[in-house]
Short mmCIF file of the C-alpha atoms (twelve columns), coordinates in Angstrom:
data_MODEL
# 
_entry.id   MODEL 
# 
loop_
_atom_site.group_PDB 
_atom_site.id 
_atom_site.type_symbol 
_atom_site.label_atom_id 
_atom_site.label_alt_id 
_atom_site.label_comp_id 
_atom_site.label_asym_id 
_atom_site.label_seq_id 
_atom_site.Cartn_x 
_atom_site.Cartn_y 
_atom_site.Cartn_z 
_atom_site.pdbx_PDB_model_num 
ATOM 1   C CA . MET A 1   144.735 -189.887 6.548  1 
ATOM 2   C CA . THR A 2   143.804 -192.382 9.211  1 
ATOM 3   C CA . GLU A 3   141.572 -195.402 9.392  1 
ATOM 4   C CA . GLU A 4   138.916 -195.173 12.057 1 
ATOM 5   C CA . ILE A 5   137.697 -198.463 13.569 1 
ATOM 6   C CA . GLU A 6   134.965 -197.724 16.049 1 
ATOM 7   C CA . ARG A 7   132.103 -199.444 17.846 1 
ATOM 8   C CA . LYS A 8   129.147 -197.511 19.235 1 
ATOM 9   C CA . PHE A 9   126.777 -198.452 22.072 1 
ATOM 10  C CA . LEU A 10  123.849 -196.951 23.940 1 
ATOM 11  C CA . VAL A 11  124.606 -196.035 27.539 1 
ATOM 12  C CA . GLU A 12  122.450 -197.357 30.365 1 
ATOM 13  C CA . GLY A 13  122.165 -195.908 33.841 1 
ATOM 14  C CA . ASN A 14  124.572 -193.526 35.511 1 
ATOM 15  C CA . GLY A 15  127.499 -195.833 36.358 1 
ATOM 16  C CA . TRP A 16  129.740 -193.854 34.010 1 
ATOM 17  C CA . ARG A 17  129.076 -190.513 35.610 1 
ATOM 18  C CA . GLY A 18  131.897 -189.288 37.775 1 
ATOM 19  C CA . LEU A 19  134.536 -191.270 35.843 1 
ATOM 20  C CA . ALA A 20  135.590 -188.216 33.819 1 
ATOM 21  C CA . SER A 21  134.821 -184.520 33.450 1 
ATOM 22  C CA . ALA A 22  132.765 -183.126 30.590 1 
ATOM 23  C CA . VAL A 23  134.024 -181.126 27.610 1 
ATOM 24  C CA . TYR A 24  131.531 -179.193 25.452 1 
ATOM 25  C CA . PHE A 25  131.500 -179.780 21.679 1 
ATOM 26  C CA . CYS A 26  129.584 -177.934 18.990 1 
ATOM 27  C CA . GLN A 27  129.702 -179.380 15.478 1 
ATOM 28  C CA . GLY A 28  127.935 -179.017 12.192 1 
ATOM 29  C CA . TYR A 29  127.948 -180.698 8.821  1 
ATOM 30  C CA . LEU A 30  128.801 -179.116 5.507  1 
ATOM 31  C CA . SER A 31  127.970 -182.447 3.804  1 
ATOM 32  C CA . THR A 32  125.984 -185.398 5.079  1 
ATOM 33  C CA . ILE A 33  125.736 -187.484 1.915  1 
ATOM 34  C CA . LYS A 34  126.303 -191.216 2.384  1 
ATOM 35  C CA . GLU A 35  129.605 -191.377 0.487  1 
ATOM 36  C CA . ARG A 36  131.262 -188.697 2.627  1 
ATOM 37  C CA . THR A 37  130.578 -186.423 5.539  1 
ATOM 38  C CA . VAL A 38  132.320 -183.109 6.102  1 
ATOM 39  C CA . ARG A 39  132.141 -181.862 9.663  1 
ATOM 40  C CA . VAL A 40  133.350 -178.684 11.366 1 
ATOM 41  C CA . ARG A 41  133.814 -178.909 15.150 1 
ATOM 42  C CA . VAL A 42  134.710 -176.489 17.924 1 
ATOM 43  C CA . CYS A 43  135.871 -177.477 21.389 1 
ATOM 44  C CA . ASP A 44  137.162 -174.783 23.706 1 
ATOM 45  C CA . THR A 45  139.916 -172.925 21.822 1 
ATOM 46  C CA . GLN A 46  140.400 -175.536 19.087 1 
ATOM 47  C CA . ALA A 47  138.581 -176.326 15.857 1 
ATOM 48  C CA . TRP A 48  138.785 -179.013 13.193 1 
ATOM 49  C CA . LEU A 49  137.505 -179.843 9.750  1 
ATOM 50  C CA . THR A 50  136.934 -183.591 9.363  1 
ATOM 51  C CA . ILE A 51  136.122 -185.585 6.246  1 
ATOM 52  C CA . LYS A 52  134.970 -189.188 6.615  1 
ATOM 53  C CA . SER A 53  134.270 -191.852 4.018  1 
ATOM 54  C CA . THR A 54  131.305 -194.191 4.028  1 
ATOM 55  C CA . ASN A 55  131.496 -197.001 6.576  1 
ATOM 56  C CA . GLN A 56  132.759 -200.438 5.625  1 
ATOM 57  C CA . GLY A 57  131.379 -202.306 8.634  1 
ATOM 58  C CA . ILE A 58  132.904 -200.465 11.617 1 
ATOM 59  C CA . THR A 59  135.797 -199.055 9.573  1 
ATOM 60  C CA . ARG A 60  136.120 -195.864 7.530  1 
ATOM 61  C CA . THR A 61  138.737 -193.427 6.268  1 
ATOM 62  C CA . GLU A 62  139.100 -190.146 8.129  1 
ATOM 63  C CA . PHE A 63  140.970 -186.936 7.337  1 
ATOM 64  C CA . GLU A 64  141.109 -184.292 10.093 1 
ATOM 65  C CA . TYR A 65  142.680 -180.829 9.971  1 
ATOM 66  C CA . SER A 66  143.008 -178.060 12.567 1 
ATOM 67  C CA . ILE A 67  141.441 -174.800 11.439 1 
ATOM 68  C CA . PRO A 68  141.145 -171.346 13.053 1 
ATOM 69  C CA . VAL A 69  138.331 -171.201 15.624 1 
ATOM 70  C CA . GLU A 70  136.970 -168.022 14.022 1 
ATOM 71  C CA . ASP A 71  136.627 -169.822 10.669 1 
ATOM 72  C CA . ALA A 72  134.845 -172.735 12.337 1 
ATOM 73  C CA . GLN A 73  132.459 -170.448 14.231 1 
ATOM 74  C CA . HIS A 74  131.591 -168.671 10.969 1 
ATOM 75  C CA . MET A 75  130.839 -172.006 9.289  1 
ATOM 76  C CA . LEU A 76  128.721 -173.127 12.245 1 
ATOM 77  C CA . ARG A 77  126.734 -169.881 12.152 1 
ATOM 78  C CA . TYR A 78  126.227 -169.519 8.383  1 
ATOM 79  C CA . MET A 79  127.171 -172.617 6.390  1 
ATOM 80  C CA . VAL A 80  126.305 -175.915 8.100  1 
ATOM 81  C CA . GLU A 81  123.102 -177.917 7.953  1 
ATOM 82  C CA . GLN A 82  120.804 -177.268 10.922 1 
ATOM 83  C CA . PRO A 83  120.471 -178.070 13.715 1 
ATOM 84  C CA . VAL A 84  124.061 -178.120 14.915 1 
ATOM 85  C CA . ILE A 85  125.070 -181.007 17.140 1 
ATOM 86  C CA . GLU A 86  125.787 -179.978 20.719 1 
ATOM 87  C CA . LYS A 87  127.061 -182.439 23.292 1 
ATOM 88  C CA . TYR A 88  129.150 -183.020 26.329 1 
ATOM 89  C CA . ARG A 89  131.929 -185.565 25.833 1 
ATOM 90  C CA . TYR A 90  133.520 -187.618 28.577 1 
ATOM 91  C CA . HIS A 91  136.798 -189.523 27.954 1 
ATOM 92  C CA . ILE A 92  136.810 -192.597 30.212 1 
ATOM 93  C CA . ARG A 93  139.902 -194.838 30.364 1 
ATOM 94  C CA . LEU A 94  139.120 -198.502 31.130 1 
ATOM 95  C CA . ASN A 95  141.028 -201.695 30.341 1 
ATOM 96  C CA . ASN A 96  143.606 -199.946 28.118 1 
ATOM 97  C CA . LEU A 97  140.856 -198.350 25.995 1 
ATOM 98  C CA . VAL A 98  139.372 -194.859 25.885 1 
ATOM 99  C CA . TRP A 99  135.598 -194.726 25.868 1 
ATOM 100 C CA . GLU A 100 134.057 -191.498 24.556 1 
ATOM 101 C CA . VAL A 101 130.651 -190.995 26.107 1 
ATOM 102 C CA . ASP A 102 128.572 -188.334 24.320 1 
ATOM 103 C CA . GLU A 103 125.628 -186.782 26.175 1 
ATOM 104 C CA . PHE A 104 123.668 -184.891 23.531 1 
ATOM 105 C CA . LEU A 105 121.938 -181.558 24.033 1 
ATOM 106 C CA . GLY A 106 119.407 -179.484 22.107 1 
ATOM 107 C CA . ALA A 107 117.456 -181.369 19.457 1 
ATOM 108 C CA . ASN A 108 119.147 -184.614 20.509 1 
ATOM 109 C CA . GLN A 109 118.591 -184.207 24.274 1 
ATOM 110 C CA . GLY A 110 118.194 -187.555 26.042 1 
ATOM 111 C CA . LEU A 111 120.550 -189.499 23.774 1 
ATOM 112 C CA . ILE A 112 123.718 -190.867 25.412 1 
ATOM 113 C CA . VAL A 113 126.093 -193.052 23.386 1 
ATOM 114 C CA . ALA A 114 129.555 -194.481 24.020 1 
ATOM 115 C CA . GLU A 115 132.124 -195.067 21.293 1 
ATOM 116 C CA . VAL A 116 135.375 -196.963 21.527 1 
ATOM 117 C CA . GLU A 117 138.114 -196.855 18.899 1 
ATOM 118 C CA . LEU A 118 139.857 -200.136 18.205 1 
ATOM 119 C CA . SER A 119 143.210 -201.056 16.703 1 
ATOM 120 C CA . HIS A 120 141.572 -203.713 14.465 1 
ATOM 121 C CA . ALA A 121 138.028 -204.740 13.582 1 
ATOM 122 C CA . ASN A 122 138.146 -208.055 15.469 1 
ATOM 123 C CA . GLN A 123 139.619 -206.673 18.685 1 
ATOM 124 C CA . GLN A 124 138.026 -208.221 21.761 1 
ATOM 125 C CA . ILE A 125 136.849 -205.767 24.398 1 
ATOM 126 C CA . VAL A 126 135.391 -205.982 27.896 1 
ATOM 127 C CA . LEU A 127 132.160 -203.955 28.078 1 
ATOM 128 C CA . PRO A 128 131.650 -201.830 31.170 1 
ATOM 129 C CA . ASP A 129 128.387 -202.509 33.036 1 
ATOM 130 C CA . TRP A 130 126.918 -199.182 31.832 1 
ATOM 131 C CA . ILE A 131 127.151 -200.214 28.189 1 
ATOM 132 C CA . GLY A 132 123.862 -201.248 26.588 1 
ATOM 133 C CA . GLN A 133 122.809 -202.242 23.088 1 
ATOM 134 C CA . GLU A 134 125.380 -201.974 20.302 1 
ATOM 135 C CA . VAL A 135 124.292 -199.533 17.568 1 
ATOM 136 C CA . SER A 136 127.442 -199.523 15.408 1 
ATOM 137 C CA . ASP A 137 125.467 -200.582 12.339 1 
ATOM 138 C CA . ASP A 138 122.411 -198.393 12.965 1 
ATOM 139 C CA . PRO A 139 122.727 -195.223 10.850 1 
ATOM 140 C CA . ARG A 140 120.155 -193.376 13.013 1 
ATOM 141 C CA . TYR A 141 122.917 -192.956 15.589 1 
ATOM 142 C CA . TYR A 142 125.503 -191.411 13.222 1 
ATOM 143 C CA . ASN A 143 126.012 -187.811 14.296 1 
ATOM 144 C CA . SER A 144 125.575 -186.710 10.666 1 
ATOM 145 C CA . ASN A 145 122.098 -188.313 10.583 1 
ATOM 146 C CA . LEU A 146 121.079 -186.726 13.897 1 
ATOM 147 C CA . VAL A 147 120.978 -183.431 11.967 1 
ATOM 148 C CA . SER A 148 118.190 -184.457 9.582  1 
ATOM 149 C CA . LEU A 149 116.346 -186.626 12.127 1 
ATOM 150 C CA . PRO A 150 117.155 -185.519 15.688 1 
ATOM 151 C CA . PHE A 151 116.640 -187.972 18.536 1 
ATOM 152 C CA . THR A 152 113.794 -185.919 20.042 1 
ATOM 153 C CA . LEU A 153 111.717 -186.624 16.892 1 
ATOM 154 C CA . TRP A 154 112.028 -190.432 16.983 1 
# 
């Protein structure tokens, strides 16, 4: 079990492009209820099952387990809520932090967000110039909610 402390922002412009290469993710949700989400994710030749608690501000409990890719692909095909979340992720290292920029595809095409994990909730950070509005407290931007209300329908 780990504690995830994360802030999320909209991305503006293209200043982040070229700072890292893209990795394709496909993920789906077995549960999207407020008290807990259960996600299955595939990236290349790896797969994970992740269980997250409800947010307490920008903090929540997270359990993550490696699972066989074949099992994850079966779940994505037959068991998860639709649509699946497809995105390219870019890991950008700046100022001793790793920014994860997600460029969404499919039903969430056009949405680009950046997340940064922190060591504590009050950690001060320097925002890159391509970071826009903070959306950490806006549930519309939770990946689990992008299943039931995709960005292209806003």
